[in-house]
């Protein structure tokens, strides 16, 4: 779009010889303010929206060269022989390099499952660089390597403590992938598949700055370890017969409840959904019953039988749902009872106070609806391309305009998509955080700042 800028600040032909005294402006100024205030009495508030190009950083190409925008920085990674080189770029002003660090590429054994990409997670005074399950911890200010772990490290709230899991398997249970034999597989912390569950799993709390073990808790068999929601450093530990809430700093068991086997089987796994701890029961990987527990007190809120859905399964992220693509009910998180039914043929994803309806066949977002009622809130017509970011940031939308891309952001207080701006050239592989958007363009990462 071509814009013509009107020169509203041009100098008059005849300039006064000296500046008039301030008292000459006082009364007219007050009158002007009063008129503007009256005129704006019924108007909607002006929203501070900004789209500004801030610069570019070099972007290594190829699948071995991922990038990430997090914590107000961009992290780029490239492979150099048997090493990875990760560079941190500051976005506090024009992009500039903060540090660059080198660490060995994780070598994958034939019996291990390959993990994709490299993940950078700022946590307190360090950054966790995860290459598959292996983790290298570096100083957030200098990039100097602090310590490393052969398995994943999960940071807890507060950025001072992390969680590490270690599995002990019986000898002779390593799965031969070349055999192709069917059956359930159980994966260790390093990605190796086994034909039997582990004999034991140890969960360790570690100091993120040094890697020193602070506490250790063990449980027989497999476990699920989840970061508890909220600001307190805590974890939820689900084992085959018990659910526990553990203080992440001391390892103290804060709450614990027994989970006896039911007619539908024993606990087979669990996850956090919409702030609740869900425990699943069943046999051979098939869930027959689910129970919801408070993540704080571990009190049970509800349980229900899960109907088996063989065909037309729907995806329901961040919500409690039941049914298939043809009849998908959204459940009340307080009771487990149906609240509303989604339109036929959509998947659902909860984001930023909305539920996004996504066409199952097209994979494109169609509209934003109310989580409590399913009522339409924002029509995404014209923006059915890409939803960026995660639940901690605004809903950012992108669409192609041929030789460039346009961006918009959902403004919750208006239930509307606010256009932000365009890139001005072709881009791809974009990501975002709460204040920036970064996209590949040629051999660069080009970066824009936005406000909404």
Tab-separated table of C-alpha atoms in Angstrom:
chain	number	residue	atom	x	y	z
A	1	UNK	CA	0.000	0.000	0.000
A	2	UNK	CA	1.404	3.410	-0.947
A	3	UNK	CA	1.218	6.077	1.764
A	4	UNK	CA	1.342	9.835	1.139
A	5	UNK	CA	2.719	11.717	4.123
A	6	UNK	CA	1.125	15.122	4.693
A	7	UNK	CA	3.581	17.698	6.002
A	8	UNK	CA	1.740	18.918	9.080
A	9	UNK	CA	4.898	20.355	10.587
A	10	UNK	CA	5.955	22.614	7.740
A	11	UNK	CA	7.307	26.059	8.656
A	12	UNK	CA	5.057	29.097	7.880
A	13	UNK	CA	6.227	31.715	5.438
A	14	UNK	CA	6.493	34.404	8.118
A	15	UNK	CA	8.003	33.458	11.482
A	16	UNK	CA	7.512	35.597	14.605
A	17	UNK	CA	10.621	37.452	15.704
A	18	UNK	CA	10.258	36.126	19.270
A	19	UNK	CA	8.234	33.425	21.061
A	20	UNK	CA	4.923	34.710	22.519
A	21	UNK	CA	4.659	34.541	26.310
A	22	UNK	CA	3.179	31.325	27.713
A	23	UNK	CA	0.164	33.152	29.167
A	24	UNK	CA	-1.092	33.777	25.626
A	25	UNK	CA	-1.580	29.994	25.183
A	26	UNK	CA	-3.042	29.216	28.578
A	27	UNK	CA	-6.733	30.016	28.003
A	28	UNK	CA	-6.945	28.712	24.399
A	29	UNK	CA	-5.128	25.570	25.513
A	30	UNK	CA	-7.593	24.914	28.322
A	31	UNK	CA	-10.515	25.460	25.980
A	32	UNK	CA	-9.016	23.026	23.462
A	33	UNK	CA	-8.537	20.367	26.133
A	34	UNK	CA	-12.145	20.790	27.266
A	35	UNK	CA	-13.471	20.434	23.720
A	36	UNK	CA	-11.404	17.290	23.080
A	37	UNK	CA	-12.525	15.768	26.366
A	38	UNK	CA	-16.193	16.326	25.501
A	39	UNK	CA	-15.741	14.981	21.987
A	40	UNK	CA	-14.088	11.805	23.254
A	41	UNK	CA	-16.604	11.169	26.033
A	42	UNK	CA	-18.281	8.238	24.300
A	43	UNK	CA	-15.334	7.035	22.238
A	44	UNK	CA	-13.482	3.764	22.754
A	45	UNK	CA	-10.038	4.063	24.366
A	46	UNK	CA	-7.098	4.486	22.024
A	47	UNK	CA	-5.038	1.301	21.981
A	48	UNK	CA	-1.238	1.619	21.990
A	49	UNK	CA	-0.364	-0.527	18.976
A	50	UNK	CA	3.103	-0.405	17.425
A	51	UNK	CA	4.804	-2.335	14.611
A	52	UNK	CA	8.429	-1.388	14.112
A	53	UNK	CA	11.323	-3.014	12.278
A	54	UNK	CA	14.301	-3.205	14.641
A	55	UNK	CA	16.993	-4.978	12.603
A	56	UNK	CA	18.425	-8.356	11.614
A	57	UNK	CA	20.930	-10.949	12.795
A	58	UNK	CA	22.760	-13.650	10.776
A	59	UNK	CA	20.762	-16.867	10.509
A	60	UNK	CA	22.566	-20.141	9.747
A	61	UNK	CA	20.495	-22.228	7.346
A	62	UNK	CA	19.411	-25.851	7.366
A	63	UNK	CA	17.688	-28.271	9.772
A	64	UNK	CA	20.765	-28.254	12.028
A	65	UNK	CA	20.394	-24.489	12.514
A	66	UNK	CA	17.285	-23.754	14.595
A	67	UNK	CA	16.569	-20.407	16.240
A	68	UNK	CA	14.468	-19.397	19.213
A	69	UNK	CA	12.977	-16.143	20.521
A	70	UNK	CA	12.597	-16.205	24.298
A	71	UNK	CA	13.363	-14.094	27.356
A	72	UNK	CA	13.864	-10.941	25.283
A	73	UNK	CA	16.662	-12.559	23.261
A	74	UNK	CA	17.135	-14.519	20.059
A	75	UNK	CA	19.209	-17.695	20.214
A	76	UNK	CA	20.683	-19.018	16.956
A	77	UNK	CA	22.425	-22.375	16.594
A	78	UNK	CA	24.652	-23.907	13.935
A	79	UNK	CA	26.685	-27.079	13.691
A	80	UNK	CA	30.459	-26.932	13.297
A	81	UNK	CA	31.866	-30.426	12.938
A	82	UNK	CA	31.283	-32.243	16.213
A	83	UNK	CA	30.230	-29.069	18.024
A	84	UNK	CA	27.175	-26.871	18.202
A	85	UNK	CA	27.613	-23.096	18.408
A	86	UNK	CA	24.801	-21.180	20.090
A	87	UNK	CA	24.755	-17.376	19.966
A	88	UNK	CA	22.569	-15.101	22.114
A	89	UNK	CA	21.409	-11.784	20.624
A	90	UNK	CA	19.974	-8.945	22.709
A	91	UNK	CA	16.851	-7.103	21.483
A	92	UNK	CA	17.108	-4.226	23.972
A	93	UNK	CA	17.679	-1.754	21.149
A	94	UNK	CA	19.216	-2.673	17.791
A	95	UNK	CA	20.043	-6.423	17.786
A	96	UNK	CA	23.551	-7.132	19.080
A	97	UNK	CA	25.503	-10.235	19.981
A	98	UNK	CA	25.701	-10.877	23.740
A	99	UNK	CA	27.727	-14.098	23.746
A	100	UNK	CA	28.509	-17.230	21.788
A	101	UNK	CA	29.199	-20.656	23.266
A	102	UNK	CA	30.343	-24.004	21.905
A	103	UNK	CA	29.439	-27.488	23.175
A	104	UNK	CA	29.619	-31.048	21.763
A	105	UNK	CA	26.867	-32.394	19.522
A	106	UNK	CA	24.998	-35.250	21.178
A	107	UNK	CA	25.843	-38.483	19.408
A	108	UNK	CA	22.807	-40.754	18.934
A	109	UNK	CA	23.198	-44.497	19.392
A	110	UNK	CA	21.382	-46.817	16.951
A	111	UNK	CA	18.918	-47.938	19.636
A	112	UNK	CA	18.049	-44.413	20.756
A	113	UNK	CA	15.132	-42.336	19.542
A	114	UNK	CA	16.183	-39.118	17.820
A	115	UNK	CA	15.025	-35.890	19.453
A	116	UNK	CA	14.351	-32.929	17.177
A	117	UNK	CA	15.804	-29.432	17.404
A	118	UNK	CA	17.619	-27.493	20.060
A	119	UNK	CA	15.784	-25.701	22.837
A	120	UNK	CA	16.990	-22.650	24.821
A	121	UNK	CA	15.266	-22.031	28.170
A	122	UNK	CA	16.278	-19.014	30.306
A	123	UNK	CA	15.911	-19.797	34.018
A	124	UNK	CA	17.120	-17.322	36.613
A	125	UNK	CA	20.787	-16.601	36.005
A	126	UNK	CA	21.355	-19.455	33.537
A	127	UNK	CA	20.184	-20.678	30.136
A	128	UNK	CA	19.463	-24.375	29.548
A	129	UNK	CA	20.498	-25.496	26.050
A	130	UNK	CA	18.877	-28.871	25.331
A	131	UNK	CA	20.184	-30.997	22.462
A	132	UNK	CA	17.697	-33.851	22.557
A	133	UNK	CA	17.704	-35.130	26.145
A	134	UNK	CA	21.241	-33.835	26.818
A	135	UNK	CA	21.384	-30.419	28.510
A	136	UNK	CA	24.177	-27.857	28.689
A	137	UNK	CA	23.740	-25.088	31.263
A	138	UNK	CA	25.469	-21.759	30.612
A	139	UNK	CA	25.685	-18.419	32.416
A	140	UNK	CA	22.943	-16.114	31.078
A	141	UNK	CA	25.248	-13.061	31.121
A	142	UNK	CA	28.466	-14.457	29.672
A	143	UNK	CA	27.510	-17.749	27.994
A	144	UNK	CA	30.217	-19.509	29.993
A	145	UNK	CA	29.490	-23.211	30.416
A	146	UNK	CA	28.472	-24.073	34.003
A	147	UNK	CA	27.635	-27.801	33.892
A	148	UNK	CA	25.973	-30.430	31.712
A	149	UNK	CA	23.639	-33.413	32.042
A	150	UNK	CA	23.149	-36.438	29.751
A	151	UNK	CA	19.385	-36.229	30.387
A	152	UNK	CA	16.835	-33.431	30.356
A	153	UNK	CA	16.679	-30.787	33.085
A	154	UNK	CA	13.308	-29.146	33.782
A	155	UNK	CA	13.459	-25.754	35.548
A	156	UNK	CA	10.947	-24.948	38.280
A	157	UNK	CA	9.321	-21.627	39.170
A	158	UNK	CA	11.818	-19.138	40.540
A	159	UNK	CA	14.648	-20.251	38.252
A	160	UNK	CA	16.877	-21.727	40.981
A	161	UNK	CA	15.956	-25.433	41.019
A	162	UNK	CA	15.590	-28.039	38.278
A	163	UNK	CA	14.332	-31.618	38.047
A	164	UNK	CA	16.210	-34.604	36.570
A	165	UNK	CA	14.983	-38.196	36.123
A	166	UNK	CA	17.081	-41.377	36.122
A	167	UNK	CA	15.671	-44.809	35.123
A	168	UNK	CA	16.897	-48.277	36.040
A	169	UNK	CA	15.869	-51.041	33.597
A	170	UNK	CA	16.304	-54.806	33.871
A	171	UNK	CA	19.130	-56.177	31.738
A	172	UNK	CA	18.040	-57.630	28.407
A	173	UNK	CA	14.974	-55.396	27.919
A	174	UNK	CA	16.453	-53.044	25.299
A	175	UNK	CA	14.171	-53.102	22.239
A	176	UNK	CA	15.672	-54.187	18.919
A	177	UNK	CA	14.274	-51.615	16.482
A	178	UNK	CA	15.329	-53.688	13.477
A	179	UNK	CA	12.994	-56.489	14.590
A	180	UNK	CA	9.830	-54.441	14.188
A	181	UNK	CA	8.070	-56.533	16.812
A	182	UNK	CA	4.782	-55.034	18.061
A	183	UNK	CA	4.047	-54.205	21.682
A	184	UNK	CA	4.283	-51.412	24.234
A	185	UNK	CA	7.613	-49.627	24.590
A	186	UNK	CA	8.999	-47.807	27.614
A	187	UNK	CA	11.515	-45.031	27.046
A	188	UNK	CA	14.339	-44.120	29.378
A	189	UNK	CA	15.519	-40.574	30.071
A	190	UNK	CA	18.127	-40.833	27.287
A	191	UNK	CA	15.601	-41.985	24.675
A	192	UNK	CA	16.358	-45.712	24.633
A	193	UNK	CA	13.241	-47.913	24.111
A	194	UNK	CA	12.701	-50.936	26.350
A	195	UNK	CA	10.170	-53.752	26.257
A	196	UNK	CA	9.510	-53.546	30.016
A	197	UNK	CA	8.940	-50.606	32.330
A	198	UNK	CA	11.880	-49.534	34.498
A	199	UNK	CA	12.455	-51.294	37.769
A	200	UNK	CA	12.823	-47.921	39.452
A	201	UNK	CA	12.844	-44.194	38.678
A	202	UNK	CA	14.744	-41.661	40.751
A	203	UNK	CA	13.715	-37.989	40.645
A	204	UNK	CA	16.391	-35.488	41.681
A	205	UNK	CA	16.181	-31.811	42.498
A	206	UNK	CA	19.307	-29.970	41.333
A	207	UNK	CA	20.757	-26.498	41.784
A	208	UNK	CA	20.514	-24.891	38.342
A	209	UNK	CA	23.619	-22.767	38.883
A	210	UNK	CA	25.940	-25.667	39.766
A	211	UNK	CA	24.185	-28.966	38.962
A	212	UNK	CA	24.558	-30.075	42.585
A	213	UNK	CA	21.923	-32.604	43.724
A	214	UNK	CA	19.712	-31.112	46.446
A	215	UNK	CA	17.396	-34.069	47.072
A	216	UNK	CA	16.364	-37.439	45.623
A	217	UNK	CA	13.061	-39.333	45.710
A	218	UNK	CA	12.511	-42.781	44.203
A	219	UNK	CA	9.500	-44.777	43.088
A	220	UNK	CA	9.078	-48.251	41.591
A	221	UNK	CA	8.354	-48.472	37.869
A	222	UNK	CA	7.596	-45.539	35.590
A	223	UNK	CA	6.565	-42.124	36.858
A	224	UNK	CA	5.186	-38.881	35.458
A	225	UNK	CA	6.838	-35.721	36.787
A	226	UNK	CA	5.080	-32.436	36.069
A	227	UNK	CA	5.865	-28.865	37.056
A	228	UNK	CA	3.066	-27.698	39.357
A	229	UNK	CA	1.230	-24.566	38.176
A	230	UNK	CA	1.789	-21.352	40.112
A	231	UNK	CA	4.729	-19.337	41.430
A	232	UNK	CA	5.943	-21.904	43.993
A	233	UNK	CA	8.773	-24.270	42.933
A	234	UNK	CA	6.891	-27.566	43.175
A	235	UNK	CA	6.393	-30.792	41.222
A	236	UNK	CA	3.625	-33.367	40.928
A	237	UNK	CA	4.898	-36.948	41.024
A	238	UNK	CA	2.550	-39.642	39.683
A	239	UNK	CA	3.570	-43.267	40.196
A	240	UNK	CA	1.701	-46.537	39.706
A	241	UNK	CA	-0.170	-46.247	43.014
A	242	UNK	CA	0.303	-42.709	44.361
A	243	UNK	CA	0.105	-38.994	43.522
A	244	UNK	CA	2.374	-36.623	45.449
A	245	UNK	CA	3.058	-32.895	45.532
A	246	UNK	CA	6.709	-32.186	46.343
A	247	UNK	CA	8.435	-28.978	47.373
A	248	UNK	CA	11.004	-28.388	44.640
A	249	UNK	CA	13.536	-26.695	46.897
A	250	UNK	CA	13.702	-29.219	49.750
A	251	UNK	CA	12.185	-32.397	48.278
A	252	UNK	CA	9.655	-32.498	51.121
A	253	UNK	CA	6.390	-34.311	50.343
A	254	UNK	CA	3.725	-31.648	50.878
A	255	UNK	CA	0.694	-33.800	50.029
A	256	UNK	CA	0.185	-37.445	49.077
A	257	UNK	CA	-2.815	-39.596	48.126
A	258	UNK	CA	-3.114	-43.289	47.303
A	259	UNK	CA	-4.442	-44.293	43.871
A	260	UNK	CA	-5.824	-47.837	44.150
A	261	UNK	CA	-6.523	-49.855	41.028
A	262	UNK	CA	-10.092	-49.717	39.690
A	263	UNK	CA	-12.120	-52.130	37.588
A	264	UNK	CA	-10.809	-50.236	34.545
A	265	UNK	CA	-7.211	-50.896	35.644
A	266	UNK	CA	-4.492	-49.005	37.491
A	267	UNK	CA	-3.109	-45.537	36.755
A	268	UNK	CA	-1.398	-45.544	33.352
A	269	UNK	CA	-0.340	-41.890	33.135
A	270	UNK	CA	-1.345	-38.314	33.726
A	271	UNK	CA	-0.990	-34.705	32.645
A	272	UNK	CA	-1.926	-31.157	33.634
A	273	UNK	CA	-5.006	-29.869	31.807
A	274	UNK	CA	-6.384	-26.381	32.445
A	275	UNK	CA	-4.767	-26.239	35.892
A	276	UNK	CA	-5.968	-29.678	37.037
A	277	UNK	CA	-3.949	-32.857	37.506
A	278	UNK	CA	-5.558	-35.557	35.355
A	279	UNK	CA	-4.911	-39.232	36.154
A	280	UNK	CA	-5.791	-41.826	33.513
A	281	UNK	CA	-6.772	-45.465	34.147
A	282	UNK	CA	-6.919	-48.335	31.675
A	283	UNK	CA	-5.218	-51.314	30.048
A	284	UNK	CA	-2.716	-51.669	27.202
A	285	UNK	CA	-2.564	-47.942	26.496
A	286	UNK	CA	-6.363	-47.516	26.232
A	287	UNK	CA	-7.823	-44.980	28.705
A	288	UNK	CA	-11.098	-46.169	30.237
A	289	UNK	CA	-11.477	-43.671	33.116
A	290	UNK	CA	-10.057	-40.293	34.064
A	291	UNK	CA	-10.002	-38.472	37.402
A	292	UNK	CA	-9.328	-34.780	38.081
A	293	UNK	CA	-7.379	-33.599	41.133
A	294	UNK	CA	-6.491	-30.197	42.539
A	295	UNK	CA	-2.853	-29.428	41.763
A	296	UNK	CA	-2.522	-27.705	45.159
A	297	UNK	CA	-4.281	-29.994	47.647
A	298	UNK	CA	-4.548	-33.189	45.527
A	299	UNK	CA	-8.235	-33.394	46.449
A	300	UNK	CA	-10.290	-35.257	43.844
A	301	UNK	CA	-12.790	-33.034	42.028
A	302	UNK	CA	-14.478	-35.544	39.730
A	303	UNK	CA	-13.999	-38.730	37.742
A	304	UNK	CA	-15.774	-40.195	34.731
A	305	UNK	CA	-15.754	-43.138	32.372
A	306	UNK	CA	-14.061	-42.277	29.070
A	307	UNK	CA	-15.978	-43.540	26.030
A	308	UNK	CA	-13.758	-45.279	23.488
A	309	UNK	CA	-13.392	-43.333	20.237
A	310	UNK	CA	-11.975	-45.428	17.415
A	311	UNK	CA	-12.534	-43.070	14.462
A	312	UNK	CA	-12.672	-39.286	13.899
A	313	UNK	CA	-10.707	-38.450	17.008
A	314	UNK	CA	-10.545	-34.747	17.793
A	315	UNK	CA	-7.635	-32.823	19.269
A	316	UNK	CA	-8.489	-30.830	22.381
A	317	UNK	CA	-5.490	-28.922	23.819
A	318	UNK	CA	-5.750	-27.224	27.197
A	319	UNK	CA	-9.395	-28.233	27.668
A	320	UNK	CA	-11.375	-31.118	29.110
A	321	UNK	CA	-13.262	-32.731	26.233
A	322	UNK	CA	-15.233	-35.851	25.380
A	323	UNK	CA	-16.310	-37.301	22.053
A	324	UNK	CA	-15.217	-37.189	18.433
A	325	UNK	CA	-15.061	-34.702	15.568
A	326	UNK	CA	-18.750	-35.321	14.936
A	327	UNK	CA	-19.848	-34.742	18.536
A	328	UNK	CA	-17.196	-33.044	20.668
A	329	UNK	CA	-18.308	-31.822	24.102
A	330	UNK	CA	-16.287	-29.384	26.206
A	331	UNK	CA	-16.479	-30.267	29.901
A	332	UNK	CA	-16.771	-28.019	32.933
A	333	UNK	CA	-13.375	-28.255	34.729
A	334	UNK	CA	-15.123	-28.007	38.114
A	335	UNK	CA	-17.530	-30.902	37.615
A	336	UNK	CA	-16.544	-32.855	34.488
A	337	UNK	CA	-20.054	-32.337	33.070
A	338	UNK	CA	-20.595	-31.183	29.445
A	339	UNK	CA	-20.694	-27.391	29.034
A	340	UNK	CA	-21.131	-26.922	25.275
A	341	UNK	CA	-20.707	-28.779	21.998
A	342	UNK	CA	-18.187	-27.726	19.368
A	343	UNK	CA	-19.123	-27.468	15.676
A	344	UNK	CA	-18.580	-30.602	13.620
A	345	UNK	CA	-15.090	-31.073	12.174
A	346	UNK	CA	-13.009	-28.774	14.378
A	347	UNK	CA	-10.136	-29.293	16.780
A	348	UNK	CA	-9.914	-27.063	19.850
A	349	UNK	CA	-7.027	-25.265	21.544
A	350	UNK	CA	-7.289	-23.004	24.595
A	351	UNK	CA	-5.207	-19.839	24.291
A	352	UNK	CA	-5.151	-16.490	26.094
A	353	UNK	CA	-8.697	-16.503	27.458
A	354	UNK	CA	-10.181	-17.928	24.246
A	355	UNK	CA	-10.709	-21.293	22.583
A	356	UNK	CA	-9.431	-21.462	19.012
A	357	UNK	CA	-11.522	-23.548	16.608
A	358	UNK	CA	-9.230	-25.109	13.988
A	359	UNK	CA	-10.519	-26.863	10.886
A	360	UNK	CA	-9.566	-30.518	11.148
A	361	UNK	CA	-8.951	-30.934	7.419
A	362	UNK	CA	-7.467	-27.498	6.634
A	363	UNK	CA	-5.477	-27.074	9.861
A	364	UNK	CA	-6.396	-23.369	9.757
A	365	UNK	CA	-7.929	-21.307	12.607
A	366	UNK	CA	-11.540	-20.343	11.969
A	367	UNK	CA	-12.701	-18.332	14.990
A	368	UNK	CA	-12.172	-17.639	18.686
A	369	UNK	CA	-14.940	-18.652	21.081
A	370	UNK	CA	-15.751	-18.245	24.766
A	371	UNK	CA	-14.281	-21.082	26.906
A	372	UNK	CA	-17.358	-21.199	29.132
A	373	UNK	CA	-20.143	-21.137	26.546
A	374	UNK	CA	-18.656	-21.741	23.090
A	375	UNK	CA	-20.168	-18.462	21.879
A	376	UNK	CA	-18.289	-16.793	19.012
A	377	UNK	CA	-16.057	-13.928	20.136
A	378	UNK	CA	-13.673	-13.173	17.234
A	379	UNK	CA	-14.122	-14.088	13.556
A	380	UNK	CA	-10.760	-14.969	12.024
A	381	UNK	CA	-11.904	-14.554	8.425
A	382	UNK	CA	-8.978	-13.082	6.501
A	383	UNK	CA	-6.514	-14.278	9.155
A	384	UNK	CA	-6.801	-18.024	8.609
A	385	UNK	CA	-3.115	-18.725	8.298
A	386	UNK	CA	-0.934	-19.141	11.371
A	387	UNK	CA	-1.334	-18.681	15.131
A	388	UNK	CA	1.964	-17.873	16.785
A	389	UNK	CA	3.356	-17.963	20.308
A	390	UNK	CA	2.215	-19.723	23.458
A	391	UNK	CA	-0.316	-19.139	26.230
A	392	UNK	CA	1.954	-16.671	28.051
A	393	UNK	CA	1.693	-14.071	25.259
A	394	UNK	CA	-0.972	-12.403	23.121
A	395	UNK	CA	-2.528	-14.346	20.250
A	396	UNK	CA	-0.491	-13.265	17.234
A	397	UNK	CA	-1.739	-13.981	13.716
A	398	UNK	CA	0.081	-14.112	10.412
A	399	UNK	CA	-1.158	-14.302	6.832
A	400	UNK	CA	0.504	-14.232	3.429
A	401	UNK	CA	0.051	-11.301	1.063
A	402	UNK	CA	2.058	-12.846	-1.744
A	403	UNK	CA	5.418	-11.114	-1.671
A	404	UNK	CA	5.117	-10.186	2.011
A	405	UNK	CA	3.317	-11.190	5.201
A	406	UNK	CA	0.890	-9.294	7.392
A	407	UNK	CA	0.586	-9.610	11.165
A	408	UNK	CA	-2.236	-8.932	13.578
A	409	UNK	CA	-2.834	-9.375	17.296
A	410	UNK	CA	-6.022	-10.225	19.167
A	411	UNK	CA	-7.070	-7.451	21.551
A	412	UNK	CA	-9.139	-9.213	24.260
A	413	UNK	CA	-10.809	-6.078	25.635
A	414	UNK	CA	-12.260	-5.424	22.180
A	415	UNK	CA	-12.736	-9.023	20.969
A	416	UNK	CA	-11.092	-8.047	17.700
A	417	UNK	CA	-8.027	-8.604	15.543
A	418	UNK	CA	-5.884	-5.460	15.489
A	419	UNK	CA	-3.738	-5.262	12.326
A	420	UNK	CA	-0.115	-4.555	13.221
A	421	UNK	CA	1.790	-4.184	9.971
A	422	UNK	CA	3.500	-5.905	7.061
A	423	UNK	CA	7.020	-7.216	6.540
A	424	UNK	CA	7.750	-5.506	3.233
A	425	UNK	CA	9.457	-8.621	1.789
A	426	UNK	CA	8.953	-12.415	1.713
A	427	UNK	CA	9.562	-14.180	5.034
A	428	UNK	CA	9.155	-17.676	6.428
A	429	UNK	CA	9.636	-19.725	9.592
A	430	UNK	CA	8.417	-17.029	12.002
A	431	UNK	CA	8.245	-17.040	15.789
A	432	UNK	CA	7.234	-14.512	18.444
A	433	UNK	CA	7.233	-13.575	22.113
A	434	UNK	CA	5.342	-10.890	24.055
A	435	UNK	CA	7.014	-7.990	22.240
A	436	UNK	CA	8.886	-9.212	19.146
A	437	UNK	CA	8.433	-11.193	15.941
A	438	UNK	CA	11.369	-12.856	14.167
A	439	UNK	CA	11.274	-14.421	10.684
A	440	UNK	CA	13.769	-15.978	8.292
A	441	UNK	CA	14.443	-13.854	5.221
A	442	UNK	CA	17.303	-15.090	3.080
A	443	UNK	CA	20.345	-15.598	5.270
A	444	UNK	CA	19.026	-13.377	8.069
A	445	UNK	CA	16.564	-13.297	10.907
A	446	UNK	CA	14.612	-10.071	10.577
A	447	UNK	CA	12.987	-8.738	13.714
A	448	UNK	CA	10.039	-6.459	14.436
A	449	UNK	CA	8.810	-5.025	17.724
A	450	UNK	CA	5.079	-4.825	18.440
A	451	UNK	CA	2.788	-3.565	21.177
A	452	UNK	CA	-0.883	-4.276	21.757
